[in-house]
Short mmCIF file of C-alpha atoms in Angstrom, two decimals:
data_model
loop_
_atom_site.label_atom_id
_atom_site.label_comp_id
_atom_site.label_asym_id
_atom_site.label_seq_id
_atom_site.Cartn_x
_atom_site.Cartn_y
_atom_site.Cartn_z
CA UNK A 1 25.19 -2.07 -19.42
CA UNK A 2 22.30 -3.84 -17.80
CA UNK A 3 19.85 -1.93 -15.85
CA UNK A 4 18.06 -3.45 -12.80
CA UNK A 5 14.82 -1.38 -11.82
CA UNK A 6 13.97 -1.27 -7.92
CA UNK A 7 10.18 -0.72 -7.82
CA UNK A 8 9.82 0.80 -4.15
CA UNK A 9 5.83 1.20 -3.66
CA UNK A 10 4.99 3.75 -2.22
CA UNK A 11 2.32 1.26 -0.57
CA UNK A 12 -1.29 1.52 -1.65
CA UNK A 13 -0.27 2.37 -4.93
CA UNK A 14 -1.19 -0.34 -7.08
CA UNK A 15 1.46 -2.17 -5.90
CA UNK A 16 0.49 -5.63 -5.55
CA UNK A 17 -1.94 -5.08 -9.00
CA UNK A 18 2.09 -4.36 -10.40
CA UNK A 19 3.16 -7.10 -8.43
CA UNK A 20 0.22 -9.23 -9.67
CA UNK A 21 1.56 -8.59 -13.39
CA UNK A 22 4.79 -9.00 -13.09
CA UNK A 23 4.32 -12.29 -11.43
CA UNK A 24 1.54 -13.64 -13.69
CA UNK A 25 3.39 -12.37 -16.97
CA UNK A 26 7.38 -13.38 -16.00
CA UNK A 27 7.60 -15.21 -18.92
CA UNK A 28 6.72 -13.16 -21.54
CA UNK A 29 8.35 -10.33 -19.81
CA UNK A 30 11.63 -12.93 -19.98
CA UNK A 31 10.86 -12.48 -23.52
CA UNK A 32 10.65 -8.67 -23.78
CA UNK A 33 14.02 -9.00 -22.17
CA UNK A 34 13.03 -7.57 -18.33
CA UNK A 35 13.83 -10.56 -16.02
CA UNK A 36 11.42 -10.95 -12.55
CA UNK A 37 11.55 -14.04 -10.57
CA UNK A 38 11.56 -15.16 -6.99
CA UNK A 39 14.92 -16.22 -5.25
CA UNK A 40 14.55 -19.88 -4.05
CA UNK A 41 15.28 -19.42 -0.37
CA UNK A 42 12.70 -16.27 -0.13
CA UNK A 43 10.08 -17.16 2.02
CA UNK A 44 7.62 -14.34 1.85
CA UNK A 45 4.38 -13.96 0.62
CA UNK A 46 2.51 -11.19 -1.23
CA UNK A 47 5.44 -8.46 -1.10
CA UNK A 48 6.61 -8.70 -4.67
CA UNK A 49 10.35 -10.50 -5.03
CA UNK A 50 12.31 -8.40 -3.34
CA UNK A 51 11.27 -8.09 -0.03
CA UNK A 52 14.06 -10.40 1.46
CA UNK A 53 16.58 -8.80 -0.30
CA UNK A 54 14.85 -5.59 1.21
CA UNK A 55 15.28 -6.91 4.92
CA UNK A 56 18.78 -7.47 4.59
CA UNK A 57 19.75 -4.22 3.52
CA UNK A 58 17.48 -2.69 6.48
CA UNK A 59 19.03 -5.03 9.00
CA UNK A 60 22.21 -4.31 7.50
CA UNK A 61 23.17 -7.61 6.61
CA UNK A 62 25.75 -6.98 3.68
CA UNK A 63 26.85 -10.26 3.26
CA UNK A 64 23.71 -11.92 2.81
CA UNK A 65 22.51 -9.21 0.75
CA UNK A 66 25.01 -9.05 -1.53
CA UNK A 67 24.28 -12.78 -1.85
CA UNK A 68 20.98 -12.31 -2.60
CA UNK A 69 21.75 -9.65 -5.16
CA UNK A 70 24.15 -11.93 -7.02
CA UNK A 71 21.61 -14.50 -7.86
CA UNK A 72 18.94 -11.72 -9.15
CA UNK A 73 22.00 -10.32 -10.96
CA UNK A 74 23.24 -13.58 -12.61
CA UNK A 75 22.22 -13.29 -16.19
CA UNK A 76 23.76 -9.73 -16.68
CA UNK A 77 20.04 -9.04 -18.84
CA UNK A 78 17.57 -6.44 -17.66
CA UNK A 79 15.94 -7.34 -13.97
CA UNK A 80 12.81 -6.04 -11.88
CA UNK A 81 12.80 -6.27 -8.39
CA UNK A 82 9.81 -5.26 -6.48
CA UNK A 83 9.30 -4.42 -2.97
CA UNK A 84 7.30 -1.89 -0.59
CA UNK A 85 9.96 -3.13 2.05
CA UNK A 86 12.66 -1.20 -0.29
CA UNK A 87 10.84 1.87 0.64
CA UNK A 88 11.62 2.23 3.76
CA UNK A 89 15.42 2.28 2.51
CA UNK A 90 15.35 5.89 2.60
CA UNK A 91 16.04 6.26 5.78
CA UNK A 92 19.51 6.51 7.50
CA UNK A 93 21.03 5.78 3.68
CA UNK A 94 20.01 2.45 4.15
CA UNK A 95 19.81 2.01 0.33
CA UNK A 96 23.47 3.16 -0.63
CA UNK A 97 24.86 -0.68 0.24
CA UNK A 98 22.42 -2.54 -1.92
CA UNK A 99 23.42 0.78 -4.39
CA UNK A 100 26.91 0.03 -4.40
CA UNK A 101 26.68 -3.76 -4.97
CA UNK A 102 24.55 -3.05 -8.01
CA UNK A 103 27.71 -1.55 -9.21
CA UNK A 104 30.15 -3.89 -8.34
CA UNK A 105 27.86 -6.34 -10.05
CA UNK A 106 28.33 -4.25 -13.34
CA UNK A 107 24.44 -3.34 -13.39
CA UNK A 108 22.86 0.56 -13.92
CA UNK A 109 20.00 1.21 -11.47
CA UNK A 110 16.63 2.71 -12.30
CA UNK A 111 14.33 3.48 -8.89
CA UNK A 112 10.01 3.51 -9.74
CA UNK A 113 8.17 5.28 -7.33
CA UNK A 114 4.35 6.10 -7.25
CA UNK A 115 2.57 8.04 -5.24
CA UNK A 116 -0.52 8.98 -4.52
CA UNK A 117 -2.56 12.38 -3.40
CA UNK A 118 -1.53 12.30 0.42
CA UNK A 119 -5.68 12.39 1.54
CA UNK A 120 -6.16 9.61 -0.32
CA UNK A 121 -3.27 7.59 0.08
CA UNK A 122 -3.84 8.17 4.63
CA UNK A 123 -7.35 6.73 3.58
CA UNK A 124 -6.09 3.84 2.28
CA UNK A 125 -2.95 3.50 4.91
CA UNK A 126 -5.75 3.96 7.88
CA UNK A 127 -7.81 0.87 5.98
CA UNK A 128 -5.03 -1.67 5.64
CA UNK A 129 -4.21 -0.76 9.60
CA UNK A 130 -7.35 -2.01 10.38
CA UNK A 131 -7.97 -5.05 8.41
CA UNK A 132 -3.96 -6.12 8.27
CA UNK A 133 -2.67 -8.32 10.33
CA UNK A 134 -1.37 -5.28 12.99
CA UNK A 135 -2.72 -4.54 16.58
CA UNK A 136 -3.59 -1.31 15.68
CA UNK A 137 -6.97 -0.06 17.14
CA UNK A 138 -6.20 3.21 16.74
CA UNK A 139 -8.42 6.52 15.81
CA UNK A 140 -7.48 7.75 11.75
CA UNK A 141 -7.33 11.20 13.45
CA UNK A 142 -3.95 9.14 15.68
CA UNK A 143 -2.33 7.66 12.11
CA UNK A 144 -2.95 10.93 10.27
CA UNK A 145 -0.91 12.77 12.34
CA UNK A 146 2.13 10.28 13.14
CA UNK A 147 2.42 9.97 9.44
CA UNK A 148 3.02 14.27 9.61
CA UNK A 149 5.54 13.53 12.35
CA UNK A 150 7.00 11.06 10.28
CA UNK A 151 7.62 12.84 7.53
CA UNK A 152 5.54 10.03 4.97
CA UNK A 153 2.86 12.76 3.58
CA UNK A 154 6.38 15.00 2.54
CA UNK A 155 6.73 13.16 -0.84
CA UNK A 156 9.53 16.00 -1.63
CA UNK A 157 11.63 15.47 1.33
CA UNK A 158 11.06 11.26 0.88
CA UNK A 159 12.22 11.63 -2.49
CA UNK A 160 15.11 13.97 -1.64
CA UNK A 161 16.27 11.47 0.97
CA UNK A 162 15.62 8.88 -2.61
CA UNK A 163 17.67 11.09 -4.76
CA UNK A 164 20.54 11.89 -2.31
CA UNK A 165 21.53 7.86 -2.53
CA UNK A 166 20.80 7.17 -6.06
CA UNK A 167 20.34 10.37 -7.97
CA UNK A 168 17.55 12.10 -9.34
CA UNK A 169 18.55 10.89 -13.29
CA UNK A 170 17.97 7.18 -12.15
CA UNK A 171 14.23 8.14 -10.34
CA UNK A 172 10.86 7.94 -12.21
CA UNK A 173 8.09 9.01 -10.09
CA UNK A 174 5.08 8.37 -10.99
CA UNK A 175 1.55 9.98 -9.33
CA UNK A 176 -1.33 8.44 -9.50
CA UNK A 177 -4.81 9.90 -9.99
CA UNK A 178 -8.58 9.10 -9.74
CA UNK A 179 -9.01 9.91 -13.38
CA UNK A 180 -6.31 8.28 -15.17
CA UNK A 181 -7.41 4.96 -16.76
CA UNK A 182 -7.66 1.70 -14.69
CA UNK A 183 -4.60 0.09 -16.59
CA UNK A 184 -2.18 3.38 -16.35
CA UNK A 185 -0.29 2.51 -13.56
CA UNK A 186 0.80 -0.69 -15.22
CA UNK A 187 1.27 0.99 -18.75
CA UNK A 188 3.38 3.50 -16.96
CA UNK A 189 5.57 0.85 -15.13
CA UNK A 190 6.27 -0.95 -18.68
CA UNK A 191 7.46 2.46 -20.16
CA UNK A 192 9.50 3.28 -17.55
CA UNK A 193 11.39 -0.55 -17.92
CA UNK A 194 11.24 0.33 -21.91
CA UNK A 195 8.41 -2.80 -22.76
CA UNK A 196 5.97 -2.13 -25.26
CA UNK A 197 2.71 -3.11 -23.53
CA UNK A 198 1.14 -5.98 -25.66
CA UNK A 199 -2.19 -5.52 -27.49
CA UNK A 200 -5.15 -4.91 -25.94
CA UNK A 201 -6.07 -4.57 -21.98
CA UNK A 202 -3.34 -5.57 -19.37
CA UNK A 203 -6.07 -7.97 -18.23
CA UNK A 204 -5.15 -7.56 -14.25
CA UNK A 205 -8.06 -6.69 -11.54
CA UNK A 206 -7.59 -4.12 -8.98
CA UNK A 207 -5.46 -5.92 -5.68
CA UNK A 208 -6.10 -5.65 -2.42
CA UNK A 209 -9.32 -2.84 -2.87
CA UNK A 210 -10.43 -2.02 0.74
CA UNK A 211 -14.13 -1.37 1.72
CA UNK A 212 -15.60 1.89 2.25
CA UNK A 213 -14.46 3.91 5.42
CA UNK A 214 -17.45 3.41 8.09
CA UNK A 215 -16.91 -0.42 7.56
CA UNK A 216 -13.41 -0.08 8.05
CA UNK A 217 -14.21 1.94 11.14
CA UNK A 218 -16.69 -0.23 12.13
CA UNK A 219 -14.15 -2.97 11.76
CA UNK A 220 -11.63 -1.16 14.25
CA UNK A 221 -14.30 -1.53 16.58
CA UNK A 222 -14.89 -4.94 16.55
CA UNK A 223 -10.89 -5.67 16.23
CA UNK A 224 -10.38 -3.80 19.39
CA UNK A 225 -13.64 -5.99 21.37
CA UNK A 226 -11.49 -8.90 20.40
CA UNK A 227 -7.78 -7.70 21.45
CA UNK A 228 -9.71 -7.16 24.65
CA UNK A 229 -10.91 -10.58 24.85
CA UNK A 230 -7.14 -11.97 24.34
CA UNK A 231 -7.26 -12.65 20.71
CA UNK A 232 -4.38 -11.99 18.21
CA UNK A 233 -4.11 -10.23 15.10
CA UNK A 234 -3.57 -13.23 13.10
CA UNK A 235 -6.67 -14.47 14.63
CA UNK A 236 -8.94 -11.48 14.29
CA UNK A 237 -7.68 -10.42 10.33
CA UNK A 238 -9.71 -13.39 8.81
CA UNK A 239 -13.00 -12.61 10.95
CA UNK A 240 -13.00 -8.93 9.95
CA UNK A 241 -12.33 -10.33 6.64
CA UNK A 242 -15.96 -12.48 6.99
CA UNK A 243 -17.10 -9.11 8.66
CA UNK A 244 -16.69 -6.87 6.01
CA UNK A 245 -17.95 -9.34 2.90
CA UNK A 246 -21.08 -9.81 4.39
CA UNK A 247 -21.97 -6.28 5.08
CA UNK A 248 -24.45 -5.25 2.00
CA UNK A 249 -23.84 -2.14 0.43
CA UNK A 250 -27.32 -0.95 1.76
CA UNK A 251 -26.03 -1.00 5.27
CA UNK A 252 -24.37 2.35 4.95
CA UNK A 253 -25.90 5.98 5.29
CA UNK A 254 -24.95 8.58 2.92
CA UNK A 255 -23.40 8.46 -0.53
CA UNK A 256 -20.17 9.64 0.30
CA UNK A 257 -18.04 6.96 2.00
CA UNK A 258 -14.86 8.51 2.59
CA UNK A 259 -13.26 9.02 6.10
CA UNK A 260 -12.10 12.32 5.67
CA UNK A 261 -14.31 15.02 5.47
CA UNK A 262 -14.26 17.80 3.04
CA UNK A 263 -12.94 20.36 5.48
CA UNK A 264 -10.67 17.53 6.74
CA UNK A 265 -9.84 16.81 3.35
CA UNK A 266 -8.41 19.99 1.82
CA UNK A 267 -6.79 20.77 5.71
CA UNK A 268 -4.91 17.81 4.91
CA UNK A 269 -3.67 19.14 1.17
CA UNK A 270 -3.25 22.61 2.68
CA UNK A 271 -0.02 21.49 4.91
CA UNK A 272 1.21 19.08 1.92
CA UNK A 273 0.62 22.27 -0.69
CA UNK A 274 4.15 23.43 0.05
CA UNK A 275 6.08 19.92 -0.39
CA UNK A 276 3.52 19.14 -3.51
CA UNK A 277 4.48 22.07 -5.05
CA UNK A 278 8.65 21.41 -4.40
CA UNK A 279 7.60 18.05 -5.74
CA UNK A 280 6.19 19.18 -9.22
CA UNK A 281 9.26 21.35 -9.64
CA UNK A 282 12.04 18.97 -8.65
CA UNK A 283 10.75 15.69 -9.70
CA UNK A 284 8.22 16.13 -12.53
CA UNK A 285 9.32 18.89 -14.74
CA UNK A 286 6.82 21.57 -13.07
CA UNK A 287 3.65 19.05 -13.82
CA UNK A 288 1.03 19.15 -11.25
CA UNK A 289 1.38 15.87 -9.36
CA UNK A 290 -2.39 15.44 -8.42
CA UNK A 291 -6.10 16.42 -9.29
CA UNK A 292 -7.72 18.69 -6.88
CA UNK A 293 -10.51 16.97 -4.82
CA UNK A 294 -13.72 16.66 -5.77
CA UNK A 295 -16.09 19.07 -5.18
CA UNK A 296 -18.75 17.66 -2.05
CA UNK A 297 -22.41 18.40 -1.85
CA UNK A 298 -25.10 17.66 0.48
CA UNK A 299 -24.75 17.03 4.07
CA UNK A 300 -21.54 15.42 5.78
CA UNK A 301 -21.96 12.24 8.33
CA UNK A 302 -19.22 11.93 10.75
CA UNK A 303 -17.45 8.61 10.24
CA UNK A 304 -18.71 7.61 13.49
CA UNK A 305 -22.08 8.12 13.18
CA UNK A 306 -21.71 6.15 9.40
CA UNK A 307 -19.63 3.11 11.71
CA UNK A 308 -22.83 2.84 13.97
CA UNK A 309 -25.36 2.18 11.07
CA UNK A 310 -23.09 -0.44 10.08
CA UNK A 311 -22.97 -2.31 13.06
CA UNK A 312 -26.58 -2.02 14.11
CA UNK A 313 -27.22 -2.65 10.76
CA UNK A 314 -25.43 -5.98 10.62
CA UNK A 315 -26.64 -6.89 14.04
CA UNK A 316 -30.07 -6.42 13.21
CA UNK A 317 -29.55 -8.64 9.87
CA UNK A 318 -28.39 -11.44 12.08
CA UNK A 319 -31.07 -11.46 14.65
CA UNK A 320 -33.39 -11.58 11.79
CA UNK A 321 -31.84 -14.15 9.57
CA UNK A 322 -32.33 -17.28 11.79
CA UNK A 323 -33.88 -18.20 15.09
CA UNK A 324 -31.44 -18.05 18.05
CA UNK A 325 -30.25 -21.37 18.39
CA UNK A 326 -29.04 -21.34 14.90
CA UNK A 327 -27.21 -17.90 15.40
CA UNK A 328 -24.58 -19.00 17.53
CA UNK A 329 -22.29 -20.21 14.86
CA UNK A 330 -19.28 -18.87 12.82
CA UNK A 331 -20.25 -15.21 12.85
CA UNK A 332 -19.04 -12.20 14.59
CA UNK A 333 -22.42 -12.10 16.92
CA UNK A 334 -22.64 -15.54 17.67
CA UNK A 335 -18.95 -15.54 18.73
CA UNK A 336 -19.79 -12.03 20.91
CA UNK A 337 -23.02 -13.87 22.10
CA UNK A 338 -20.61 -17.24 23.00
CA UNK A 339 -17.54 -14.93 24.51
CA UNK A 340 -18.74 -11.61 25.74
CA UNK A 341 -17.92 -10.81 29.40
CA UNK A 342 -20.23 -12.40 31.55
#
């Protein structure tokens, strides 16, 4: 019987660099006999293939859904579909529709799931807040601890809600680490569809790397200046873009980047220990899902402190890099010297 594998995120985890791959390499994937392609009335952008199909579960919109499945579903040969959106499927047994239509279709179902150590993986969900196209202007400290409330950093009880619709047997979780090699999540993803990778390196970049955290927070600064001055997101996302690629390296204090601290850091893993551990045993045969941090020397700089240098940093490079009639322009201080309250 056919299999169709539902790669579900989580998000930031080397999603779109799978995405990237699959999109890039369709055809000789075609070849390898895994089938990924894009349904002609799908409309979205950057969220793998399936994120329509995703929607219309969530909304539950059967009909259209089941639609949508057909056409993925035509050729009765092996088929990816890739989404974050599915993700969120795990809620409410949102999944079990698109589930049984798989069936009716006469397909098997495989679900791919990677994950990430949950400090590291709020890093990256605080980063994309900021520089995504979202209002969010919000403190990490505020996303760190909806995503407790929410239940996202309690991979074990996410994946229970996975299992309970699809079945443990058809899961293949996959954690991702610091140390593993830069083309293991990739090499992973072909085993688990049953392609042998070709020869030599995958050949795909990181996607979507974010900057280090006291640009980011400097960024939620300047994003929340401009909501206050009426802009949108849409508007603001490209000028933090600019903001953040002209920001040298030198600009920030301290060699340690990260927006956690250390003592932040393993508070954090402390109240996921229990649900990591429940994780290993259920999900991974008893393996250890994740490397233990780092060990941190030399003195900590509060993110805030490390967001200041940045901007005064940047500021200062402006003010020096051309007299003032020529600073007015297309960056971020000649639009605050142009808009700022009078």
């Amino acid at each position: 019987m056919p299999v169709v594998t539902f790669h579900i995120g989580m998000p930031k985890c080397a999603t779109t660099t799978i995405q990237s791959f699959l999109e890039t390499q369709a055809e000789w994937l075609a070849a390898q006999g895994q089938i990924y392609e894009r349904h002609p009335e799908d409309r979205t952008r950057n969220q793998g293939n399936a994120a329509q199909l995703a929607a219309f579960c969530a909304a539950r919109d059967h009909a259209r859904m089941t639609a949508h499945l057909a056409y993925f579903l035509r050729s009765g040969r092996d088929v990816v579909l890739s989404s974050e959106v599915l993700f969120d499927l795990w809620r409410d047994e949102k999944f079990v529709p698109l589930r049984d239509a798989v069936a009716r279709l006469g397909y098997d179902l495989r679900v791919m799931v990677y994950l990430k150590r949950q400090d590291l993986w709020i890093e990256s969900d605080f980063k994309q807040h900021v520089k995504g196209r979202t209002d969010w202007v919000g403190t990490f400290e505020a996303l760190l601890e909806r995503r407790f409330r929410r239940g996202t950093l309690d991979y074990h009880g996410l994946l229970t809600q996975w299992a309970a619709q699809v079945g443990r047997a058809a899961m293949i979780v996959v954690p991702l680490n610091p140390s593993q090699q830069p083309d293991y999540a990739l090499h992973r993803f072909l085993e688990g569809i049953g392609v042998t990778p070709p020869d030599g390196a995958l050949g795909v970049a990181r996607q979507n790397v974010s900057p280090p955290g006291a640009v980011i927070e400097a960024a939620r600064h300047i994003k929340a200046a401009l909501i206050a001055q009426g802009m949108g997101a849409a508007e603001i996302a490209p000028l933090l873009a600019q903001f953040m690629a002209q920001v040298p390296e030198g600009a920030q204090t301290g060699a340690d980047q990260d927006i956690l601290s250390p003592e932040a850091r393993r508070d954090v893993l402390a109240r996921c220990a229990a649900s990591n551990a429940a994780l290993a045993r259920d999900f991974l045969g008893g393996q250890i899902p994740f490397d233990a941090p780092e060990d941190t020397t030399g003195e900590w700089l509060p993110l805030s402190a490390r967001a200041v240098a940045v901007l005064s940093g940047h500021v200062a490079q402006e003010m020096l890099a051309a007299p003032p009639e020529a600073k007015t322009g297309g960056s971020l201080l000649g639009w605050f010297l142009r808009e700022r309250p009078r």
